[in-house]
Amino acid sequence: MTLGQGQHYLAIPGPSVMPDRVLAAMHRAAPNIYEGAMTDAMPGIVADLKSIARTRHDVAIYIGNGHAAWEAALANTHAPGDLALVLATGRFAHGWAGMADAMQIDTRIIDHGTSTPVDPARLAEALAADPEHRIKSVLVVQADTSTSVLSDIAPLRAVLDAAGHPALLMVDCIASLACDRFEMDAWGVDLMVAGSQKGLMTPPGMAFVFFNDRARAAAPAHVSSYWDWRPRTAAKNLSQYFCGTAPTHHLFALREALDMIAEEGMEAVWTRHDTLARAIWAAAEGWRAGGALRLNVGDAAHRSRAVTTLHLPQPKATELRRWLEANAGVTLGIGLGFETDDDPDATGTFRIGHMGHVNAHMVMGVLGVVEAGLNALDIPHGAGALSAASEVISVV
Ligand SMILES: *Cc1c(COP(=O)(O)O)cnc(C)c1O
């Protein structure tokens, strides 16, 4: 017997839950890719993406995942030998740095560990030590999905401006877009990367690179015709937008998801994510009292509203994930970036994804079965976690 029958809930930090409306939108015959409705839909899709990113500048769309967005961003702004300064708060910043490295871009990493946000003072120091302006870009992840650390972006622009340093500010919002507040133009971000499968509620397979004129002007002498963002942002037909065949059914899905976000309204989307995240944190704090479960990020102001990273003494996190999958119809995210010699598989860490198409009953359901799992596995935990979570939800 299992209590896991019924609608399964993939509560991992991407790919996220896809709305029925998005799935249904894809269930149709292949469209004409040369002219007609899909070609005509592109300007609206571009405009809606830009409004979610809060930018009036450009967006290039690629068939690819977040890694493709990373490469596209670097390929259009850096030549081999350029220097990228990476402000790391988890595995994904190191991943972007590793990709730069493989593209023969020099990298310098300022490692902030795994539970504290980027420190603008450390950026200021690095810029002060670079009077020749060798640093071409500052790469930062708004919400690092491995640690769930959320960093403030606007202060980084202030530091760059105060130093009179021309480096581009490039932000990975793959986890955070449409979950945590992000204001590309108001915050002075030159380039931002995102993917389809997290806050945008669309299947994995589309990557977005938003960029302004400063980023455009950084173009290196050579960019491959596939990665080059210029034709993609001056496109008149689908094959120019995508350098080949368009991802037709992803576009049907994305169009529907963008409609859903517009209907709800960006502010409401952010507030929903904030409230649901606070419910999860309230439960986690309740379990912590008298127990061993603990949030990775102590300061609530620097926690992502898209994903929450939690620790349990090893190997209990893995046991809890397995129990939930077998008995409760819920899949939680694995620990990432917390591998140690004692715990090579990060079995003492797990993550709850709460990005995109998530509502109060889904979050309360996950929290309820996590508590059942803690009980079933004899993992000590404090009482009152679920009522603390429901209190957050009931005061909206
Ligand atoms: C998911 C994610 C990535 C990687 O995206 P893929 O689609 O798996 O390539 C990069 N950065 C962040 C912050 C992410 O959440």
CSV table of C-alpha atoms and ligand atoms in Angstrom, one decimal:
chain,number,residue,atom,x,y,z
A,1,MET,CA,0.0,0.0,0.0
A,2,THR,CA,1.2,3.5,-0.7
A,3,LEU,CA,-0.5,6.9,-0.1
A,4,GLY,CA,1.4,8.2,-3.2
A,5,GLN,CA,-1.4,7.6,-5.7
A,6,GLY,CA,-3.1,10.6,-7.1
A,7,GLN,CA,-1.5,13.7,-8.7
A,8,HIS,CA,2.3,13.6,-8.2
A,9,TYR,CA,3.9,16.8,-7.1
A,10,LEU,CA,7.5,17.4,-8.3
A,11,ALA,CA,8.6,19.9,-5.7
A,12,ILE,CA,12.1,20.3,-7.0
A,13,PRO,CA,13.7,23.6,-8.1
A,14,GLY,CA,13.1,23.1,-11.8
A,15,PRO,CA,11.8,21.8,-14.0
A,16,SER,CA,8.8,23.2,-12.1
A,17,VAL,CA,5.1,22.2,-12.2
A,18,MET,CA,3.5,23.0,-15.5
A,19,PRO,CA,0.0,24.3,-15.5
A,20,ASP,CA,-2.7,22.3,-17.3
A,21,ARG,CA,-3.3,25.4,-19.4
A,22,VAL,CA,0.4,25.3,-20.5
A,23,LEU,CA,0.3,21.6,-21.2
A,24,ALA,CA,-2.9,21.9,-23.2
A,25,ALA,CA,-1.6,24.7,-25.2
A,26,MET,CA,1.1,22.4,-26.7
A,27,HIS,CA,-1.5,19.7,-27.7
A,28,ARG,CA,-2.0,20.8,-31.2
A,29,ALA,CA,-0.8,20.2,-34.7
A,30,ALA,CA,2.5,21.5,-35.9
A,31,PRO,CA,2.1,25.1,-37.1
A,32,ASN,CA,3.4,26.8,-40.3
A,33,ILE,CA,6.9,28.0,-39.5
A,34,TYR,CA,7.3,30.2,-42.6
A,35,GLU,CA,4.4,32.7,-42.0
A,36,GLY,CA,1.2,33.1,-40.2
A,37,ALA,CA,0.1,33.0,-36.6
A,38,MET,CA,3.3,31.8,-34.9
A,39,THR,CA,5.5,34.3,-36.8
A,40,ASP,CA,3.0,37.0,-35.9
A,41,ALA,CA,3.0,36.0,-32.2
A,42,MET,CA,6.8,36.6,-31.8
A,43,PRO,CA,6.7,40.4,-31.2
A,44,GLY,CA,4.1,39.9,-28.4
A,45,ILE,CA,6.2,37.1,-26.8
A,46,VAL,CA,9.3,39.3,-26.8
A,47,ALA,CA,7.4,42.2,-25.4
A,48,ASP,CA,5.9,40.1,-22.6
A,49,LEU,CA,9.3,38.5,-21.7
A,50,LYS,CA,10.8,42.0,-21.5
A,51,SER,CA,8.0,43.2,-19.2
A,52,ILE,CA,8.7,40.3,-16.8
A,53,ALA,CA,12.4,41.2,-16.8
A,54,ARG,CA,11.5,44.8,-16.3
A,55,THR,CA,13.6,46.0,-19.3
A,56,ARG,CA,13.0,48.0,-22.4
A,57,HIS,CA,16.1,46.6,-24.0
A,58,ASP,CA,16.6,43.4,-26.0
A,59,VAL,CA,16.0,39.7,-25.5
A,60,ALA,CA,17.5,36.9,-27.6
A,61,ILE,CA,15.8,33.5,-27.3
A,62,TYR,CA,17.7,30.2,-27.7
A,63,ILE,CA,16.7,26.6,-27.9
A,64,GLY,CA,18.6,25.3,-24.9
A,65,ASN,CA,18.6,25.2,-21.2
A,66,GLY,CA,20.2,27.5,-18.6
A,67,HIS,CA,23.6,26.4,-19.6
A,68,ALA,CA,22.9,27.6,-23.1
A,69,ALA,CA,21.9,31.0,-21.7
A,70,TRP,CA,25.2,31.1,-19.8
A,71,GLU,CA,27.2,30.4,-23.0
A,72,ALA,CA,25.2,32.8,-25.2
A,73,ALA,CA,25.7,35.6,-22.6
A,74,LEU,CA,29.5,35.0,-22.5
A,75,ALA,CA,29.9,34.4,-26.2
A,76,ASN,CA,28.4,37.7,-27.1
A,77,THR,CA,30.3,39.8,-24.6
A,78,HIS,CA,33.7,38.2,-24.0
A,79,ALA,CA,36.7,37.2,-26.1
A,80,PRO,CA,39.3,34.7,-24.9
A,81,GLY,CA,41.6,36.3,-22.4
A,82,ASP,CA,39.0,38.8,-21.1
A,83,LEU,CA,38.5,38.7,-17.3
A,84,ALA,CA,35.2,37.9,-15.6
A,85,LEU,CA,34.9,38.5,-11.9
A,86,VAL,CA,32.4,35.9,-10.4
A,87,LEU,CA,30.7,36.6,-7.1
A,88,ALA,CA,29.8,33.1,-5.9
A,89,THR,CA,27.1,32.1,-3.4
A,90,GLY,CA,26.7,28.5,-4.4
A,91,ARG,CA,27.2,25.8,-7.0
A,92,PHE,CA,25.6,27.7,-10.0
A,93,ALA,CA,28.0,30.7,-9.8
A,94,HIS,CA,30.9,28.2,-9.9
A,95,GLY,CA,29.2,26.5,-12.8
A,96,TRP,CA,29.0,29.7,-14.8
A,97,ALA,CA,32.6,30.5,-14.0
A,98,GLY,CA,33.6,27.0,-15.1
A,99,MET,CA,31.9,27.5,-18.4
A,100,ALA,CA,33.7,30.9,-18.9
A,101,ASP,CA,36.9,29.1,-18.1
A,102,ALA,CA,36.3,26.5,-20.8
A,103,MET,CA,35.7,29.3,-23.2
A,104,GLN,CA,39.2,30.6,-22.4
A,105,ILE,CA,37.8,33.6,-20.5
A,106,ASP,CA,39.9,34.3,-17.4
A,107,THR,CA,37.9,34.1,-14.2
A,108,ARG,CA,38.5,35.3,-10.7
A,109,ILE,CA,36.0,34.0,-8.1
A,110,ILE,CA,35.1,35.8,-4.9
A,111,ASP,CA,33.6,32.9,-2.9
A,112,HIS,CA,31.0,33.9,-0.4
A,113,GLY,CA,30.5,30.3,0.9
A,114,THR,CA,27.1,28.6,0.9
A,115,SER,CA,24.8,30.6,3.2
A,116,THR,CA,25.6,34.3,2.9
A,117,PRO,CA,24.7,36.7,0.1
A,118,VAL,CA,27.2,38.6,-2.1
A,119,ASP,CA,28.9,41.4,-0.2
A,120,PRO,CA,29.1,44.7,-2.1
A,121,ALA,CA,32.2,45.7,-0.1
A,122,ARG,CA,34.2,42.7,-1.5
A,123,LEU,CA,33.2,43.8,-5.0
A,124,ALA,CA,34.4,47.4,-4.2
A,125,GLU,CA,37.7,46.0,-3.0
A,126,ALA,CA,38.2,44.0,-6.2
A,127,LEU,CA,37.4,47.0,-8.4
A,128,ALA,CA,39.7,49.2,-6.4
A,129,ALA,CA,42.5,46.7,-7.1
A,130,ASP,CA,41.8,46.9,-10.9
A,131,PRO,CA,42.7,50.5,-11.9
A,132,GLU,CA,43.5,49.2,-15.5
A,133,HIS,CA,39.9,48.0,-15.9
A,134,ARG,CA,40.9,44.5,-16.8
A,135,ILE,CA,37.7,43.1,-15.3
A,136,LYS,CA,35.2,42.9,-18.2
A,137,SER,CA,32.2,41.7,-16.3
A,138,VAL,CA,30.9,40.9,-12.9
A,139,LEU,CA,28.9,37.7,-12.9
A,140,VAL,CA,26.4,37.0,-10.1
A,141,VAL,CA,23.5,34.6,-9.5
A,142,GLN,CA,20.5,36.4,-8.0
A,143,ALA,CA,19.2,33.2,-6.3
A,144,ASP,CA,21.7,30.4,-6.2
A,145,THR,CA,19.5,27.3,-6.5
A,146,SER,CA,21.9,25.0,-4.7
A,147,THR,CA,22.1,27.1,-1.5
A,148,SER,CA,18.9,29.2,-1.9
A,149,VAL,CA,20.9,32.3,-1.1
A,150,LEU,CA,19.3,35.5,-2.5
A,151,SER,CA,21.7,38.4,-3.2
A,152,ASP,CA,20.8,42.1,-3.6
A,153,ILE,CA,21.6,43.2,-7.1
A,154,ALA,CA,21.1,47.0,-7.0
A,155,PRO,CA,24.0,47.7,-4.5
A,156,LEU,CA,26.4,46.0,-7.0
A,157,ARG,CA,25.5,48.6,-9.6
A,158,ALA,CA,26.1,51.3,-7.0
A,159,VAL,CA,29.5,50.0,-6.3
A,160,LEU,CA,30.4,49.8,-10.0
A,161,ASP,CA,29.3,53.4,-10.5
A,162,ALA,CA,31.0,54.7,-7.4
A,163,ALA,CA,34.3,53.1,-8.7
A,164,GLY,CA,33.7,54.5,-12.2
A,165,HIS,CA,34.4,50.9,-13.4
A,166,PRO,CA,33.0,50.0,-16.8
A,167,ALA,CA,32.6,46.2,-16.1
A,168,LEU,CA,29.3,44.7,-17.3
A,169,LEU,CA,26.9,43.6,-14.5
A,170,MET,CA,25.6,40.2,-15.6
A,171,VAL,CA,23.0,38.4,-13.5
A,172,ASP,CA,21.7,34.8,-13.6
A,173,CYS,CA,18.0,34.9,-12.8
A,174,ILE,CA,17.4,31.3,-14.0
A,175,ALA,CA,15.8,30.3,-10.7
A,176,SER,CA,14.5,33.7,-9.6
A,177,LEU,CA,12.8,35.2,-12.6
A,178,ALA,CA,9.1,35.6,-11.9
A,179,CYS,CA,9.6,34.4,-8.3
A,180,ASP,CA,11.8,37.0,-6.6
A,181,ARG,CA,11.5,40.7,-7.5
A,182,PHE,CA,13.9,41.7,-10.2
A,183,GLU,CA,14.1,45.0,-12.0
A,184,MET,CA,16.7,44.9,-14.8
A,185,ASP,CA,16.7,48.5,-15.9
A,186,ALA,CA,16.0,50.1,-12.6
A,187,TRP,CA,18.8,48.2,-10.9
A,188,GLY,CA,21.3,48.9,-13.7
A,189,VAL,CA,21.8,45.3,-14.8
A,190,ASP,CA,23.4,45.1,-18.3
A,191,LEU,CA,22.6,41.4,-19.0
A,192,MET,CA,20.4,38.8,-17.4
A,193,VAL,CA,19.9,35.1,-18.2
A,194,ALA,CA,16.8,33.0,-17.6
A,195,GLY,CA,15.4,29.7,-18.6
A,196,SER,CA,11.9,28.5,-19.4
A,197,GLN,CA,11.5,25.7,-16.9
A,198,LYS,CA,11.4,27.5,-13.5
A,199,GLY,CA,9.3,30.5,-12.7
A,200,LEU,CA,8.1,30.6,-16.3
A,201,MET,CA,6.3,27.3,-15.9
A,202,THR,CA,7.2,26.1,-19.4
A,203,PRO,CA,9.1,22.8,-20.3
A,204,PRO,CA,12.9,22.9,-20.2
A,205,GLY,CA,14.4,23.8,-23.5
A,206,MET,CA,14.2,27.6,-24.0
A,207,ALA,CA,16.9,30.0,-22.8
A,208,PHE,CA,16.6,33.8,-22.6
A,209,VAL,CA,19.4,36.4,-22.7
A,210,PHE,CA,18.2,40.0,-21.9
A,211,PHE,CA,20.8,42.7,-22.6
A,212,ASN,CA,21.1,46.4,-22.9
A,213,ASP,CA,23.2,48.6,-25.3
A,214,ARG,CA,26.3,48.5,-23.0
A,215,ALA,CA,26.3,44.7,-23.3
A,216,ARG,CA,25.6,44.9,-27.0
A,217,ALA,CA,28.6,47.2,-27.4
A,218,ALA,CA,30.9,44.7,-25.7
A,219,ALA,CA,30.7,42.4,-28.7
A,220,PRO,CA,34.0,40.6,-29.3
A,221,ALA,CA,35.6,40.4,-32.8
A,222,HIS,CA,34.2,36.9,-33.3
A,223,VAL,CA,30.9,35.4,-32.3
A,224,SER,CA,29.6,32.1,-33.9
A,225,SER,CA,26.6,32.6,-36.1
A,226,TYR,CA,24.6,30.3,-33.9
A,227,TRP,CA,25.2,32.2,-30.6
A,228,ASP,CA,25.3,35.7,-32.2
A,229,TRP,CA,22.4,37.6,-30.6
A,230,ARG,CA,22.2,40.3,-33.3
A,231,PRO,CA,20.2,38.5,-35.9
A,232,ARG,CA,17.9,37.1,-33.2
A,233,THR,CA,17.0,40.5,-32.0
A,234,ALA,CA,16.5,42.0,-35.4
A,235,ALA,CA,14.5,39.0,-36.7
A,236,LYS,CA,11.6,39.2,-39.1
A,237,ASN,CA,10.8,35.5,-39.4
A,238,LEU,CA,11.0,32.5,-37.2
A,239,SER,CA,14.2,31.1,-38.7
A,240,GLN,CA,16.0,34.3,-37.9
A,241,TYR,CA,14.7,34.4,-34.3
A,242,PHE,CA,16.0,30.9,-33.7
A,243,CYS,CA,18.8,30.4,-36.3
A,244,GLY,CA,16.9,27.5,-37.7
A,245,THR,CA,13.7,25.7,-36.9
A,246,ALA,CA,11.7,27.4,-34.1
A,247,PRO,CA,10.8,25.4,-31.0
A,248,THR,CA,7.1,25.5,-32.1
A,249,HIS,CA,5.5,23.7,-29.1
A,250,HIS,CA,7.6,25.4,-26.5
A,251,LEU,CA,6.4,28.7,-28.0
A,252,PHE,CA,2.7,27.6,-27.7
A,253,ALA,CA,3.5,26.7,-24.0
A,254,LEU,CA,5.4,29.9,-23.4
A,255,ARG,CA,2.7,32.1,-24.9
A,256,GLU,CA,0.1,30.5,-22.5
A,257,ALA,CA,2.4,30.9,-19.5
A,258,LEU,CA,3.1,34.5,-20.3
A,259,ASP,CA,-0.7,35.1,-20.5
A,260,MET,CA,-1.1,33.5,-17.1
A,261,ILE,CA,1.6,35.7,-15.5
A,262,ALA,CA,0.0,38.8,-17.1
A,263,GLU,CA,-3.5,37.8,-15.9
A,264,GLU,CA,-2.2,37.4,-12.3
A,265,GLY,CA,0.0,40.5,-12.5
A,266,MET,CA,3.7,40.7,-11.7
A,267,GLU,CA,3.3,42.2,-8.3
A,268,ALA,CA,0.8,39.5,-7.3
A,269,VAL,CA,3.1,36.8,-8.6
A,270,TRP,CA,6.0,38.1,-6.5
A,271,THR,CA,3.7,38.5,-3.4
A,272,ARG,CA,2.4,34.9,-3.8
A,273,HIS,CA,5.9,33.6,-4.0
A,274,ASP,CA,6.9,35.6,-0.9
A,275,THR,CA,3.9,34.5,1.1
A,276,LEU,CA,4.3,30.8,0.2
A,277,ALA,CA,8.1,31.0,0.9
A,278,ARG,CA,7.4,32.5,4.3
A,279,ALA,CA,5.0,29.7,5.1
A,280,ILE,CA,7.8,27.2,4.4
A,281,TRP,CA,10.3,29.1,6.5
A,282,ALA,CA,7.8,29.3,9.4
A,283,ALA,CA,7.3,25.5,9.3
A,284,ALA,CA,11.1,24.9,9.1
A,285,GLU,CA,11.7,27.2,12.1
A,286,GLY,CA,9.0,25.3,14.0
A,287,TRP,CA,10.6,21.9,13.2
A,288,ARG,CA,14.0,23.3,14.2
A,289,ALA,CA,12.9,24.0,17.8
A,290,GLY,CA,13.9,20.8,19.6
A,291,GLY,CA,15.0,19.2,16.4
A,292,ALA,CA,17.8,18.9,14.0
A,293,LEU,CA,16.3,20.3,10.8
A,294,ARG,CA,17.6,23.7,9.9
A,295,LEU,CA,17.3,26.3,7.1
A,296,ASN,CA,20.5,26.8,5.2
A,297,VAL,CA,20.2,30.6,5.1
A,298,GLY,CA,19.7,32.1,8.6
A,299,ASP,CA,18.7,35.6,7.5
A,300,ALA,CA,15.2,35.6,5.9
A,301,ALA,CA,16.1,38.7,3.9
A,302,HIS,CA,18.6,36.7,1.9
A,303,ARG,CA,16.5,33.6,1.3
A,304,SER,CA,15.2,32.9,-2.2
A,305,ARG,CA,11.4,32.8,-2.7
A,306,ALA,CA,11.8,30.1,-5.4
A,307,VAL,CA,13.7,27.4,-3.5
A,308,THR,CA,14.5,26.5,0.1
A,309,THR,CA,17.6,24.5,1.1
A,310,LEU,CA,17.4,22.6,4.4
A,311,HIS,CA,19.8,20.4,6.4
A,312,LEU,CA,19.2,17.3,8.4
A,313,PRO,CA,21.9,15.1,9.9
A,314,GLN,CA,23.1,12.8,7.2
A,315,PRO,CA,21.7,10.6,5.7
A,316,LYS,CA,18.3,11.6,6.9
A,317,ALA,CA,17.6,14.1,4.1
A,318,THR,CA,17.9,11.3,1.5
A,319,GLU,CA,15.8,9.0,3.7
A,320,LEU,CA,13.1,11.7,4.0
A,321,ARG,CA,13.1,12.3,0.2
A,322,ARG,CA,12.8,8.6,-0.5
A,323,TRP,CA,10.0,8.2,2.0
A,324,LEU,CA,8.1,11.1,0.5
A,325,GLU,CA,8.4,9.8,-3.0
A,326,ALA,CA,7.4,6.3,-2.1
A,327,ASN,CA,4.6,7.1,0.4
A,328,ALA,CA,3.3,10.6,-0.3
A,329,GLY,CA,3.5,11.4,-4.0
A,330,VAL,CA,6.0,14.2,-3.5
A,331,THR,CA,9.5,14.5,-5.0
A,332,LEU,CA,11.8,16.9,-3.2
A,333,GLY,CA,15.1,18.3,-4.6
A,334,ILE,CA,18.5,16.7,-3.8
A,335,GLY,CA,21.2,18.5,-1.9
A,336,LEU,CA,23.6,20.2,-4.3
A,337,GLY,CA,26.9,21.9,-3.4
A,338,PHE,CA,27.1,20.4,0.1
A,339,GLU,CA,29.1,17.3,-0.8
A,340,THR,CA,31.9,16.7,1.8
A,341,ASP,CA,34.3,13.8,2.5
A,342,ASP,CA,31.9,12.7,5.2
A,343,ASP,CA,28.8,13.1,3.1
A,344,PRO,CA,29.9,12.7,-0.6
A,345,ASP,CA,26.3,12.6,-1.8
A,346,ALA,CA,25.0,15.5,0.3
A,347,THR,CA,22.6,13.1,2.0
A,348,GLY,CA,22.3,15.7,4.8
A,349,THR,CA,20.7,18.3,2.6
A,350,PHE,CA,17.5,18.6,0.6
A,351,ARG,CA,15.6,21.3,-1.2
A,352,ILE,CA,12.0,22.3,-1.7
A,353,GLY,CA,11.2,24.0,-5.0
A,354,HIS,CA,8.3,26.5,-4.7
A,355,MET,CA,8.7,28.3,-8.0
A,356,GLY,CA,6.1,29.1,-10.6
A,357,HIS,CA,2.7,27.3,-10.6
A,358,VAL,CA,2.5,26.8,-6.9
A,359,ASN,CA,-0.4,27.7,-4.5
A,360,ALA,CA,-1.3,27.5,-0.8
A,361,HIS,CA,-2.6,23.9,-0.8
A,362,MET,CA,0.4,22.6,-2.6
A,363,VAL,CA,2.8,24.2,-0.1
A,364,MET,CA,0.7,23.1,2.9
A,365,GLY,CA,0.5,19.6,1.4
A,366,VAL,CA,4.3,19.4,1.0
A,367,LEU,CA,4.8,20.7,4.6
A,368,GLY,CA,2.2,18.2,5.9
A,369,VAL,CA,3.8,15.2,4.3
A,370,VAL,CA,7.3,16.4,5.3
A,371,GLU,CA,6.1,16.4,8.9
A,372,ALA,CA,4.6,12.9,8.4
A,373,GLY,CA,8.0,11.7,7.1
A,374,LEU,CA,9.8,13.2,10.0
A,375,ASN,CA,7.5,11.3,12.3
A,376,ALA,CA,7.7,8.1,10.3
A,377,LEU,CA,11.5,8.2,10.3
A,378,ASP,CA,11.8,9.2,13.9
A,379,ILE,CA,13.6,12.4,13.1
A,380,PRO,CA,13.3,14.7,16.1
A,381,HIS,CA,11.5,18.0,15.4
A,382,GLY,CA,9.6,20.7,17.1
A,383,ALA,CA,5.8,20.9,17.3
A,384,GLY,CA,3.6,23.5,15.8
A,385,ALA,CA,5.3,23.8,12.5
A,386,LEU,CA,2.2,23.3,10.4
A,387,SER,CA,0.1,25.8,12.3
A,388,ALA,CA,2.9,28.3,12.0
A,389,ALA,CA,2.8,27.8,8.3
A,390,SER,CA,-0.9,28.1,8.0
A,391,GLU,CA,-0.8,31.3,10.0
A,392,VAL,CA,1.4,32.9,7.4
A,393,ILE,CA,-1.1,31.8,4.7
A,394,SER,CA,-4.2,32.9,6.7
A,395,VAL,CA,-3.1,36.5,7.1
A,396,VAL,CA,-2.9,37.4,3.4
B,1,LIG,C1,18.7,25.7,-13.1
B,1,LIG,C2,19.7,26.7,-13.0
B,1,LIG,C3,20.8,26.8,-13.9
B,1,LIG,C4,21.0,25.8,-14.9
B,1,LIG,O1,20.0,25.6,-15.8
B,1,LIG,P1,19.9,24.3,-16.7
B,1,LIG,O2,18.6,24.5,-17.4
B,1,LIG,O3,19.9,23.1,-15.8
B,1,LIG,O4,21.0,24.4,-17.6
B,1,LIG,C5,21.7,27.8,-13.7
B,1,LIG,N1,21.6,28.8,-12.8
B,1,LIG,C6,20.6,28.7,-11.9
B,1,LIG,C7,20.5,29.8,-10.8
B,1,LIG,C8,19.6,27.7,-11.9
B,1,LIG,O5,18.6,27.6,-11.0
